[in-house]
Coordinates of C-alpha atoms in Angstrom, one line a residue:
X10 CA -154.6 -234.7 -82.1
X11 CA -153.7 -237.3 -79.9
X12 CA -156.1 -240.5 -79.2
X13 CA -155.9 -241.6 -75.1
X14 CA -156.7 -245.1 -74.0
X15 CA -158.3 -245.8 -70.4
X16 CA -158.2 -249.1 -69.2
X17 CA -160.4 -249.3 -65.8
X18 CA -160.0 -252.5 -63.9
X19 CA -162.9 -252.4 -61.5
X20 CA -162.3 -255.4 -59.7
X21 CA -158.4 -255.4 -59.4
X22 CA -158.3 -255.3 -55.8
X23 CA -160.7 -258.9 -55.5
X24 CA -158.2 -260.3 -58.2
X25 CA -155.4 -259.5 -56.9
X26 CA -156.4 -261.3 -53.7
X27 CA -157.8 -264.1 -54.8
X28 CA -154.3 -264.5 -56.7
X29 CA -152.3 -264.2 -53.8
X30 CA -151.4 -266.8 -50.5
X31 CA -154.0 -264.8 -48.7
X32 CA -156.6 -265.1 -51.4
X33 CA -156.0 -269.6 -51.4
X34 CA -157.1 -269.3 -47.6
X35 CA -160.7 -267.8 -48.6
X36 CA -163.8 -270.1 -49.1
X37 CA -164.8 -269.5 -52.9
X38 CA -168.4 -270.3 -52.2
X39 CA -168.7 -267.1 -49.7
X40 CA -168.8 -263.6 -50.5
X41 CA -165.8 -261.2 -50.2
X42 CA -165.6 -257.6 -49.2
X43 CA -161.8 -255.6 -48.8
X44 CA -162.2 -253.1 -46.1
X45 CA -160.6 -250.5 -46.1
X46 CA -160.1 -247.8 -43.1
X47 CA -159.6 -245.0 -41.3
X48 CA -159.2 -244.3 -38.0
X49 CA -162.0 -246.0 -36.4
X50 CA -164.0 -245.9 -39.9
X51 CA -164.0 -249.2 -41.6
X52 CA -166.0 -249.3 -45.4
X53 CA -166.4 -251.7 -48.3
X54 CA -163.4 -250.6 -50.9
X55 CA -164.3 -253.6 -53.6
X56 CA -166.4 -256.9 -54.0
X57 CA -166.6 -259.5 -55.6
X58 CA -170.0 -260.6 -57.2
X59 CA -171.4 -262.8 -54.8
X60 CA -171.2 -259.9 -52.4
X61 CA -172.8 -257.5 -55.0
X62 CA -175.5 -259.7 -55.6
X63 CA -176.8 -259.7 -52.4
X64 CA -177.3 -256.1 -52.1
X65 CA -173.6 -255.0 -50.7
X66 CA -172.2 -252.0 -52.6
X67 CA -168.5 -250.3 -52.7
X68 CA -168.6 -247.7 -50.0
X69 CA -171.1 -249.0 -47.7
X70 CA -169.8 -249.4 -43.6
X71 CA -168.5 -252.3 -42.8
X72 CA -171.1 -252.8 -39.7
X73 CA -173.9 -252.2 -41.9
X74 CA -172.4 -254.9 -44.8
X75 CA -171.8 -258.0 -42.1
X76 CA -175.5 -257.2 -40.7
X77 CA -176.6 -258.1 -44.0
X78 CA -174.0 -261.2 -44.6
X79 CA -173.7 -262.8 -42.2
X80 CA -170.5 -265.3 -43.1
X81 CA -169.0 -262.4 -44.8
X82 CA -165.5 -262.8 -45.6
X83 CA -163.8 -259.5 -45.1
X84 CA -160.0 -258.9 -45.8
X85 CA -158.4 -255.4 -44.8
X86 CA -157.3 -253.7 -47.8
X87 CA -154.0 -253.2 -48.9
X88 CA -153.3 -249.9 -50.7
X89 CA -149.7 -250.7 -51.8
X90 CA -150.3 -254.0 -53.0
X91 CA -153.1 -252.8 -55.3
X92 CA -150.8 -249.8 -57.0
X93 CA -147.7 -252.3 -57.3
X94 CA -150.5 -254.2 -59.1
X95 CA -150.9 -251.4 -61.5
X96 CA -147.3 -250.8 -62.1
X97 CA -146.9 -254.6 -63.3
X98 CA -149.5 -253.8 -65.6
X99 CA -148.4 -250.8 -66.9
X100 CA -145.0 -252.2 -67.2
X101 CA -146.8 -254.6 -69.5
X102 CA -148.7 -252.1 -71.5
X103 CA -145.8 -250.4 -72.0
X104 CA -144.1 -253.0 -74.4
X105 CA -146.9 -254.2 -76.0
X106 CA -149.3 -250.9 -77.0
X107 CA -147.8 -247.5 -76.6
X108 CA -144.5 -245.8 -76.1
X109 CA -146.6 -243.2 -73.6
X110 CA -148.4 -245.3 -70.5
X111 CA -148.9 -243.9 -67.1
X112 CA -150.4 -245.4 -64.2
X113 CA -154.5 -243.7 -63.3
X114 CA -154.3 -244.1 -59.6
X115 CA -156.1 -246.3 -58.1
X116 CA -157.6 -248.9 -60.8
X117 CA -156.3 -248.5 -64.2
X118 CA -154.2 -247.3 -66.8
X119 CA -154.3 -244.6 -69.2
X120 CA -152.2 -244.5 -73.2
X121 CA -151.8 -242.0 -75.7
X122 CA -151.7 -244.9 -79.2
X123 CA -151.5 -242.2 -81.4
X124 CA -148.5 -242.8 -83.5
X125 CA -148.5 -246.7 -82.0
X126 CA -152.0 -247.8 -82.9
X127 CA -151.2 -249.1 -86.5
X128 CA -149.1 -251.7 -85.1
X129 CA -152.0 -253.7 -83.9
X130 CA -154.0 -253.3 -86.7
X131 CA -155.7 -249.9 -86.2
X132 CA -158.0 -248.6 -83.2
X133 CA -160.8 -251.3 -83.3
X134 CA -158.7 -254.6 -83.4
X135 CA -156.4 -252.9 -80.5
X136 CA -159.5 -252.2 -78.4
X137 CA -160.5 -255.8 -78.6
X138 CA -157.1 -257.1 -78.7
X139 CA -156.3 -255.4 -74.8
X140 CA -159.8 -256.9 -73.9
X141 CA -159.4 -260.1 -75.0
X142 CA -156.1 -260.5 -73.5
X143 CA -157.3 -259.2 -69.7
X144 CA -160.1 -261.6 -70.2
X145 CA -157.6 -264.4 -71.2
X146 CA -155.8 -263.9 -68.0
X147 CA -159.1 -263.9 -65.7
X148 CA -158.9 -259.7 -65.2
X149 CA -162.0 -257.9 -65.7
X150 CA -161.2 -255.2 -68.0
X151 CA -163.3 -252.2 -69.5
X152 CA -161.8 -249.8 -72.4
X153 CA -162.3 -246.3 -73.7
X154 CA -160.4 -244.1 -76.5
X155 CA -161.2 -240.8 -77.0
X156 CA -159.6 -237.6 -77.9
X157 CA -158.6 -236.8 -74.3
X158 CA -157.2 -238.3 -71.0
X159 CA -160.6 -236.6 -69.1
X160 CA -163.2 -238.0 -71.4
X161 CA -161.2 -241.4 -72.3
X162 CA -161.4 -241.9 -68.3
X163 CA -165.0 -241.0 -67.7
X164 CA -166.5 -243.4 -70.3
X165 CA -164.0 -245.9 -69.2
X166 CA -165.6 -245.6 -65.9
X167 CA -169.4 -245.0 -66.8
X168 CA -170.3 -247.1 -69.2
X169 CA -171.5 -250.8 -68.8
X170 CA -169.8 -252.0 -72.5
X171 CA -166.4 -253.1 -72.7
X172 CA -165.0 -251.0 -75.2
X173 CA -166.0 -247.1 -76.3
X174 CA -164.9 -245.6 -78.5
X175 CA -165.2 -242.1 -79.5
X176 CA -164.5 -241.1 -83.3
X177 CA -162.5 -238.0 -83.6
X178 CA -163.7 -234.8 -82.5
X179 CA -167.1 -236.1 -81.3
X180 CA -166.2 -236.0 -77.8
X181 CA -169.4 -233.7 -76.8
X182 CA -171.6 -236.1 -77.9
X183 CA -170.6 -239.1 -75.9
X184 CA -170.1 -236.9 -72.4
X185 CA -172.1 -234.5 -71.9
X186 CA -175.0 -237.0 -70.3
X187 CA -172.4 -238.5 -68.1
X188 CA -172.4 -237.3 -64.1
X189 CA -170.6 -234.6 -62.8
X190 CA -168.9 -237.5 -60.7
X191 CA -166.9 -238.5 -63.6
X192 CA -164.7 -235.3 -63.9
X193 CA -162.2 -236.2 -61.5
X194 CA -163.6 -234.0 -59.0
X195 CA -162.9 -233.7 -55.0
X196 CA -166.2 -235.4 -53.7
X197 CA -167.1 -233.1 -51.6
X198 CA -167.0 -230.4 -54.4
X199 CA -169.3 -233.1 -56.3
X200 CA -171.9 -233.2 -53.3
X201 CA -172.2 -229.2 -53.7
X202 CA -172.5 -229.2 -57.1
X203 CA -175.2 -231.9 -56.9
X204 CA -177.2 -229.4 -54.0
X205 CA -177.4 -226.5 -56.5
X206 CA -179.3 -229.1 -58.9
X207 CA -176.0 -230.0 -61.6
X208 CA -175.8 -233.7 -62.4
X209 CA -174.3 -234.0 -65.5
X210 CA -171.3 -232.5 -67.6
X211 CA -173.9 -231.1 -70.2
X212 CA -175.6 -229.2 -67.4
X213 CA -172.7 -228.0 -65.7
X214 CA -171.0 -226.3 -69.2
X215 CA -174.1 -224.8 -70.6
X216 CA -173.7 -222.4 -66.9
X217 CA -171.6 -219.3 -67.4
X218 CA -167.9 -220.1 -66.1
X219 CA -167.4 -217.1 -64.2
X220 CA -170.3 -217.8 -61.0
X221 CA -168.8 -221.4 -60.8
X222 CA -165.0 -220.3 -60.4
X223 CA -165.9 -217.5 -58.0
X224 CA -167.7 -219.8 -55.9
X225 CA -165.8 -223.0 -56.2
X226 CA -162.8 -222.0 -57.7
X227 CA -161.0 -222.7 -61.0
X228 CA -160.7 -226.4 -60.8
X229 CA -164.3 -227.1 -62.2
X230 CA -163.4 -225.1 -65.8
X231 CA -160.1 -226.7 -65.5
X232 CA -161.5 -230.2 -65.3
X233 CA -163.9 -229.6 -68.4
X234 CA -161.2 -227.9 -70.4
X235 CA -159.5 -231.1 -70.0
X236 CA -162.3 -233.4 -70.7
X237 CA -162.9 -231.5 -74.1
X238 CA -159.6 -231.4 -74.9
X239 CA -159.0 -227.6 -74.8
X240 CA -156.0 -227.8 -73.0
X241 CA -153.7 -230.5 -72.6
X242 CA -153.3 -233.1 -69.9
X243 CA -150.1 -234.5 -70.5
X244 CA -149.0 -237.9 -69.6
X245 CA -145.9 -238.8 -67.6
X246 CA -144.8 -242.1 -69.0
X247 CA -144.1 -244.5 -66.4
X248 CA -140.6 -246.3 -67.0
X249 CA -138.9 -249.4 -65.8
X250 CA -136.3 -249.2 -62.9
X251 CA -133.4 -250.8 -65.9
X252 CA -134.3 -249.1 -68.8
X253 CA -131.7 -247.9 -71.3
X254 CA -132.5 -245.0 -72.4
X255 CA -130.5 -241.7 -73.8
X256 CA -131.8 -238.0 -74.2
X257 CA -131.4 -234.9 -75.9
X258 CA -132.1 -231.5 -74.6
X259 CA -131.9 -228.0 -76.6
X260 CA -131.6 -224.5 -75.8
X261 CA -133.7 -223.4 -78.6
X262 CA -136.3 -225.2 -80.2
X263 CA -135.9 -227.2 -83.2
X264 CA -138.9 -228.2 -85.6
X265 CA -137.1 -228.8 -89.0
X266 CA -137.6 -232.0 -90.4
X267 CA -133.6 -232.4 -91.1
X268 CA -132.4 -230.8 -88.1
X269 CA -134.8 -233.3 -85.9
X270 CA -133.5 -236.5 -88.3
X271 CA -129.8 -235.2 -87.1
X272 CA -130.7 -235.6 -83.6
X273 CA -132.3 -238.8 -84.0
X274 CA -129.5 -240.4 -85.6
X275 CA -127.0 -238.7 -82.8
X276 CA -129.6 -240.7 -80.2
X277 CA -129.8 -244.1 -82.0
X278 CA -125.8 -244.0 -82.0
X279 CA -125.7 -243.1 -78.5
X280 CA -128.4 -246.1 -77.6
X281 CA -126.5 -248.7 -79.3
X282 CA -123.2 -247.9 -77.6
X283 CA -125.2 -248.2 -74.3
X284 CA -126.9 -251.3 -75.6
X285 CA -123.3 -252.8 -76.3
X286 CA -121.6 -252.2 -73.0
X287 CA -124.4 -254.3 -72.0
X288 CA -124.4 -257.0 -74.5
X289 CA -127.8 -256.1 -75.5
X290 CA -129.5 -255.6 -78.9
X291 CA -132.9 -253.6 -78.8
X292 CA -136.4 -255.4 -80.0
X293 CA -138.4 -252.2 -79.7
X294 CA -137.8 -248.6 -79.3
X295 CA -139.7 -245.4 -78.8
X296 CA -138.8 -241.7 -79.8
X297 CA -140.3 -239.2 -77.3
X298 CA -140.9 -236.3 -78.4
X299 CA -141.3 -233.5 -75.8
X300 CA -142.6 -230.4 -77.4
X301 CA -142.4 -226.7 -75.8
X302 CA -146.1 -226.5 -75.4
X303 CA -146.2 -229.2 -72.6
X304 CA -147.6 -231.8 -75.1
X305 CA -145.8 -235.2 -76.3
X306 CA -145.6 -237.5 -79.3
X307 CA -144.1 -240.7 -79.3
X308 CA -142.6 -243.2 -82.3
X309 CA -142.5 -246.8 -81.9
X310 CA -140.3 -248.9 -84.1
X311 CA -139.5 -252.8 -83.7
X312 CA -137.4 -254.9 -85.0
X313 CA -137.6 -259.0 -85.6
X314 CA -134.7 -260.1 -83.6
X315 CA -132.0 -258.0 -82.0
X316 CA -130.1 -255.9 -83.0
X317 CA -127.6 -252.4 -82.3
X318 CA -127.4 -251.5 -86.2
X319 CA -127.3 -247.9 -86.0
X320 CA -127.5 -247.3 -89.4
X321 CA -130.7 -249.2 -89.6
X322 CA -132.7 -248.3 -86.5
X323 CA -132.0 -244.9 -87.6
X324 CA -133.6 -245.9 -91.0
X325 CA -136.5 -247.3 -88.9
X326 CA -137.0 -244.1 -87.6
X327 CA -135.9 -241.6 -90.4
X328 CA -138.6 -243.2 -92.4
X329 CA -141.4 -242.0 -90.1
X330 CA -140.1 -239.1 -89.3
X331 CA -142.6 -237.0 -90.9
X332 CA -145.7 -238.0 -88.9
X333 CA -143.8 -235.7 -86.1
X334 CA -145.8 -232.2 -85.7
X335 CA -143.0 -230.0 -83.4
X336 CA -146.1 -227.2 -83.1
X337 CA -144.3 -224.3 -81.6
X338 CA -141.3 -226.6 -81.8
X339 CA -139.8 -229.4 -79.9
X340 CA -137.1 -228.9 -76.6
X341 CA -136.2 -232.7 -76.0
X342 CA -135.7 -235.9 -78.0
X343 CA -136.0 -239.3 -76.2
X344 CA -134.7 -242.1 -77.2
X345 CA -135.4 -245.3 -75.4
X346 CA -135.1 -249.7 -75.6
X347 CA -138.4 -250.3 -74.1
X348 CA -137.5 -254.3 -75.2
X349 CA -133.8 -256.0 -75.2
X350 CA -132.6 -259.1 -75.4
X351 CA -128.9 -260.0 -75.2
X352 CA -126.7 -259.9 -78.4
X353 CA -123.6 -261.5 -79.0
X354 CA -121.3 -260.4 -81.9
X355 CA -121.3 -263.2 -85.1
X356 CA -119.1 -264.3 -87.1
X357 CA -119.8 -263.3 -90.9
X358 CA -119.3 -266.6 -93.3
X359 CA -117.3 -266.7 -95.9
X360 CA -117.5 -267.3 -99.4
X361 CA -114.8 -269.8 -99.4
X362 CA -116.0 -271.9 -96.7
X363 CA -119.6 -271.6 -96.7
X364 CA -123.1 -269.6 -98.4
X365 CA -123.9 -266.6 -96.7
X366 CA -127.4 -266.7 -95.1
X367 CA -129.7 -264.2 -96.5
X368 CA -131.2 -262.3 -93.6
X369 CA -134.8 -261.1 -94.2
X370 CA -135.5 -259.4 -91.2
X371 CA -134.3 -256.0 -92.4
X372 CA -137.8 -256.1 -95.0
X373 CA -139.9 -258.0 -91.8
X374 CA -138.7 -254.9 -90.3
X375 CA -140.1 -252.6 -92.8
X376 CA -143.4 -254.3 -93.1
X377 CA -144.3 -254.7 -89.5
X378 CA -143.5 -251.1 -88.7
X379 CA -145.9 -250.0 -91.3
X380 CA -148.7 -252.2 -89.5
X381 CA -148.5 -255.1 -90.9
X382 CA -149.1 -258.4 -88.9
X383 CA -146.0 -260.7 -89.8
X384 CA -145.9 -264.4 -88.5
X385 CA -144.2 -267.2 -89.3
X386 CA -146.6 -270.3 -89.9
X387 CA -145.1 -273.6 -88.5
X388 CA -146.5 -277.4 -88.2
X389 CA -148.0 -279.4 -85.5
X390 CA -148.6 -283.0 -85.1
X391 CA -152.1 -283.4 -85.3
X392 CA -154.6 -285.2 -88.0
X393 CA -156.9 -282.5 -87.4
X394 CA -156.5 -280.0 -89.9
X395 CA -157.7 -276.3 -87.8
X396 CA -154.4 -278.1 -85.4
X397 CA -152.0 -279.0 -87.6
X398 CA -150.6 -275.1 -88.1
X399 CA -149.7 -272.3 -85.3
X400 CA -149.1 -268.8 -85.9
X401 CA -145.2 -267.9 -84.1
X402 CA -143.0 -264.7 -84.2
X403 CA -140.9 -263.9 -87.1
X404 CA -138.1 -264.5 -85.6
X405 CA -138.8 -267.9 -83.8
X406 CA -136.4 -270.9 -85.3
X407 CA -137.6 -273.1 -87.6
X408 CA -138.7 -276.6 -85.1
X409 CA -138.2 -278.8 -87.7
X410 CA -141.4 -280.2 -88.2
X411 CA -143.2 -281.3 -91.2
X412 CA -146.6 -282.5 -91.9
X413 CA -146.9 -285.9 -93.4
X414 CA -150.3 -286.2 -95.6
X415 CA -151.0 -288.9 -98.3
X416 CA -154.2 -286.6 -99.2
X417 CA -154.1 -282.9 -101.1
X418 CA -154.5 -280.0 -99.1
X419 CA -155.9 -276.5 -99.9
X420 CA -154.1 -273.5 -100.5
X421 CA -156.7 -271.8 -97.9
X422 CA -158.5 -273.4 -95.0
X423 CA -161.5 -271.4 -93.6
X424 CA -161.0 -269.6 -90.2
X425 CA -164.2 -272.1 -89.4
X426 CA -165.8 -275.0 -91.2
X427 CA -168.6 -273.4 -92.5
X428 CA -172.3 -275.7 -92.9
X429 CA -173.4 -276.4 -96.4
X430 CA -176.3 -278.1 -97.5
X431 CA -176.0 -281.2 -100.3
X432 CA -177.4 -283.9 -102.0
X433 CA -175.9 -287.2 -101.5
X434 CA -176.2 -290.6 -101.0
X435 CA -174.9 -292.6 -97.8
X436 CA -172.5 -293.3 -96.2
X437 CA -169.7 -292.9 -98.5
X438 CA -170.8 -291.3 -101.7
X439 CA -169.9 -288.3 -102.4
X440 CA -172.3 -285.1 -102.8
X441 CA -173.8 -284.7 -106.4
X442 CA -175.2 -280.9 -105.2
X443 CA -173.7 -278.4 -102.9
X444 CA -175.1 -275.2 -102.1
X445 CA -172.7 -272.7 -100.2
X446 CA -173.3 -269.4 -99.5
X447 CA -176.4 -269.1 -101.3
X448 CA -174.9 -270.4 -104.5
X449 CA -175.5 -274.0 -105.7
X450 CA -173.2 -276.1 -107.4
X451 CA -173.3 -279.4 -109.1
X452 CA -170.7 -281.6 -108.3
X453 CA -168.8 -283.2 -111.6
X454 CA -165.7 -285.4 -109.9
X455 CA -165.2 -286.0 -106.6
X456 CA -162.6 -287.9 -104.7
X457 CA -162.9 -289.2 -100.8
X458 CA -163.4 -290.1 -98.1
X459 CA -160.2 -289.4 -96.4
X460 CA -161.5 -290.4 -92.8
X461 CA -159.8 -288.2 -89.9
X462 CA -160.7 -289.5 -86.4
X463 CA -161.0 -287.3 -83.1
X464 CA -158.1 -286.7 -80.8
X465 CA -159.6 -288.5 -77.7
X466 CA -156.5 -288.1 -75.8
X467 CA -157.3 -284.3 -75.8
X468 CA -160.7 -284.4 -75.1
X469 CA -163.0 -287.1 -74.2
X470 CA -166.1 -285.8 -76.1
X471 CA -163.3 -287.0 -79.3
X472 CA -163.3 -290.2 -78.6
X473 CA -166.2 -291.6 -81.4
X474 CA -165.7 -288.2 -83.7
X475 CA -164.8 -288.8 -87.1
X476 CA -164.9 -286.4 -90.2
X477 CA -165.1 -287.9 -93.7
X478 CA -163.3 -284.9 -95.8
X479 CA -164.1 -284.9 -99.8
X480 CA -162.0 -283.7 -103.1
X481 CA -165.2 -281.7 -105.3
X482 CA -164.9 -280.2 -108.4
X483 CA -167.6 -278.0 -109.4
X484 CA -169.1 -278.0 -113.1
X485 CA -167.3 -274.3 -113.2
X486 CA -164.1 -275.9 -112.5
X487 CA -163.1 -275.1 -108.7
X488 CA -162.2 -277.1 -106.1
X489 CA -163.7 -277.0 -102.7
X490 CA -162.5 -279.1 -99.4
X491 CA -165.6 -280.6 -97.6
X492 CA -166.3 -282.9 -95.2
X493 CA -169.2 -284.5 -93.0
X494 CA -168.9 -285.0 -89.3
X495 CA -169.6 -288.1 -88.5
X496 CA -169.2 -291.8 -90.6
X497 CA -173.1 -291.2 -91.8
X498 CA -174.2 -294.0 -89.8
X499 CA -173.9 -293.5 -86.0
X500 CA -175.2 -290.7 -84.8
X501 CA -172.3 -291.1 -81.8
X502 CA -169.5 -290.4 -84.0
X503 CA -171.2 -286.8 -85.7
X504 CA -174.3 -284.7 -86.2
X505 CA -174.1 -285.6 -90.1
X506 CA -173.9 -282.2 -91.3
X507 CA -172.0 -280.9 -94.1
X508 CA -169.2 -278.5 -93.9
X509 CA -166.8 -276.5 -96.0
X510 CA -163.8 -276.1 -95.3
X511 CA -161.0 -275.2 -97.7
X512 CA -160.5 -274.1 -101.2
X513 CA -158.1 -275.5 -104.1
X514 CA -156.4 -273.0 -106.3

């Protein structure tokens, strides 16, 4: 079953603007309304939250809104600039979620992750991963997943949390309350619906389907089928203008595990000889599956740097060939680069002249296709220890760097310093007692202070910190990393508190 993602952007339009040359000529300390029109009909399209706040709303007239403000600002709306907008967003999606993204006219996107999920760690940590990095870039953003593109859209839509989501097969329970608004219907079908008395989904399926189609038609059962997942909705991937990409059609369906790993390899062979006219080598690429029953499944498999191996993308994607379910059987393989980079052919070193490099991206490959977050861990100047490492890709080059430290360092370092309470004399005694996590220790040898000053030149509120890190061995033998903010006497440089912070094999 597949698992859809809805991303709803409410406020796209306002974002968009204020990111624009039009949007720098607008006062930030008045409210904003885009207008949009037709004919002689002008109405409020989006706001921004000064303008909700004082009691404007998205579809009001524009007379009625500038009668209530005053110094509105009002900007006319513009439709293509939103949907471009979109695209570039979608575009975006596209390499770093899901092989299978389409745009969900007018303010969001919707995905179908199944298949594609794993690589970000599962469902949960992709759900707060996609919100985290819309927030990051100033975009309000709110999420849904469920088992359908109808339902995934409605909560997307509905609900006041950032991210829903809707465990497999329970989509019932998390729609039925929502209004019949949220099915995607014309409005004007919504307003008669709402005159008989129906307001929500649950009310409108508990009503025999034959009266509603003979009156309104068949687009109300369709609409719920959809929602419930009872027939498919399929999703039209949208695709970049210079996308490589190669294809396979058949006359007769194919659903056998080694006829479908034949065709495959025929595509990646036929990808890579595209890819080298080019003088590219692919980063990530997706297998579309197109399936007689209208449906789709998608594979995603990256690689660490790039590369037009044939015989080991097709590895990449022989090895997951099984999650494919061909149903009543499959009419078209895709094959497409959804990442390149350019590629020039290397020189293999010789024995005689120099050591071949081992390469280890073929087993990076392996592991970060399985899910697996892989990183390479490299060194930054800094005294302060939470600085002094960044996270990179795999396949960035090694900078060069080194850390220079006269003091032992633990094998692990705790996401955050954690408080611990002690027993200790001042200023630059050691603790005799710690207690951590519920647990107290007595302290048998201890070695410290190393003193570690503030980085003031990053941030003024630095500029009197200090930390005064320990060596402690416990009387059960382990070592612990802990420190005290501040020199123990001025309360300028610290709050005096006691943290932990690392841990000694």
């Amino acid at each position: 079953m597949s698992r859809v993602v809805s991303i709803y952007l409410p406020d796209l339009a306002i974002e968009r603007l204020k990111r624009s040359d039009d949007g720098a000529r607008l006062s930030p300390d008045l409210p904003l309304a885009i207008i949009a029109r037709s004919g002689s009909k002008r109405w409020i399209r989006a706001l921004d939250s000064r303008a909700r706040q004082a009691g404007l709303a998205v579809g009001m007239p524009a007379v009625k809104a500038q009668a209530i403000i005053r110094d509105l600002q009002m900007v006319d709306a513009d439709p293509g600039a939103d949907v471009a907008a979109v695209e570039r967003i979608a575009l975006w999606a596209l390499t770093q979620y899901s092989p299978v993204v389409a745009v969900d006219a007018p303010d969001g996107i919707i995905m179908d992750t199944e298949g594609a999920d794993h690589l970000q760690g599962g469902e949960e940590l992709m759900l707060s991963g996609i919100i985290n990095r819309f927030h990051g870039r100033g975009l309000t953003a709110r999420v849904a997943i469920a088992d359908s593109w109808g339902a995934a859209h409605a909560l997307a839509r509905t609900s006041k949390r950032d991210i829903v989501r809707v465990p497999d097969g329970e989509t019932g329970r998390f729609v039925e309350r929502l209004p019949i608004a949220s099915l995607r219907l014309n409005p004007d079908l919504v307003g008669s619906l709402h005159t008989l008395g129906f307001q929500t989904i649950g009310a409108l399926l508990a009503t025999p389907r034959a009266p509603l189609a003979l009156r309104f038609g068949p687009e109300i059962g369709r609409r719920l089928d959809q929602m419930y997942g009872r027939i498919p909705e399929p999703i039209d991937p949208i695709r970049p203008a210079e996308l490589i990409e190669v294809s396979r059609a058949f006359a007769e369906p194919i659903g056998a595990a080694e006829t479908i790993a034949k065709y495959v390899a025929r595509l990646v062979a036929d990808l890579c000889n595209a890819l080298d006219k080019k003088g590219l080598g692919v980063r990530r690429a997706d297998l579309i599956v197109h399936k007689v029953d209208n449906t789709i499944q998608a594979i995603r498999a990256g690689t660490a740097k790039p590369s037009r191996d044939a015989t080991w993308l097709t590895k990449l994607f022989k090895d997951r060939i099984e999650k494919i379910e061909p149903g009543f059987g499959i009419e078209r393989l895709s094959l497409a680069a959804i990442m390149s980079e350019p590629l020039a052919e290397a020189q293999k070193s010789s024995s005689l002249v120099e050591e071949e490099v081992i390469d280890i991206a073929p087993l990076i490959d392996i592991i970060g296709n399985r899910g697996q977050r892989v990183y390479r861990v490299m060194a930054v100047a800094s005294d302060v220890p939470e600085r002094s490492v960044r996270r990179t890709s795999v396949a960035t080059a090694a900078a060069g760097a080194s850390w220079t430290l006269h003091w032992p360092r633990p094998v692990r370092l705790l996401d955050r310093p954690e408080q611990i309470e002690v027993i200790a004399l001042l200023p630059d005694h050691p603790p005799v007692v710690i207690t951590w996590r519920g647990k107290r220790r007595r302290v048998r040898r201890a070695d410290g202070p190393e003193r570690i000053f503030g980085e003031w030149w990053t941030r003024s509120a630095e500029f009197d910190a200090v930390r005064d890190y320990f060596v402690v061995e416990d009387d059960g033998g382990e070592r612990f990393w802990i420190f005290r903010s501040g020199d123990g006497v001025d309360v300028a440089t610290g709050s005096h508190k006691w943290f932990m912070h690392g841990i000694f094999a």
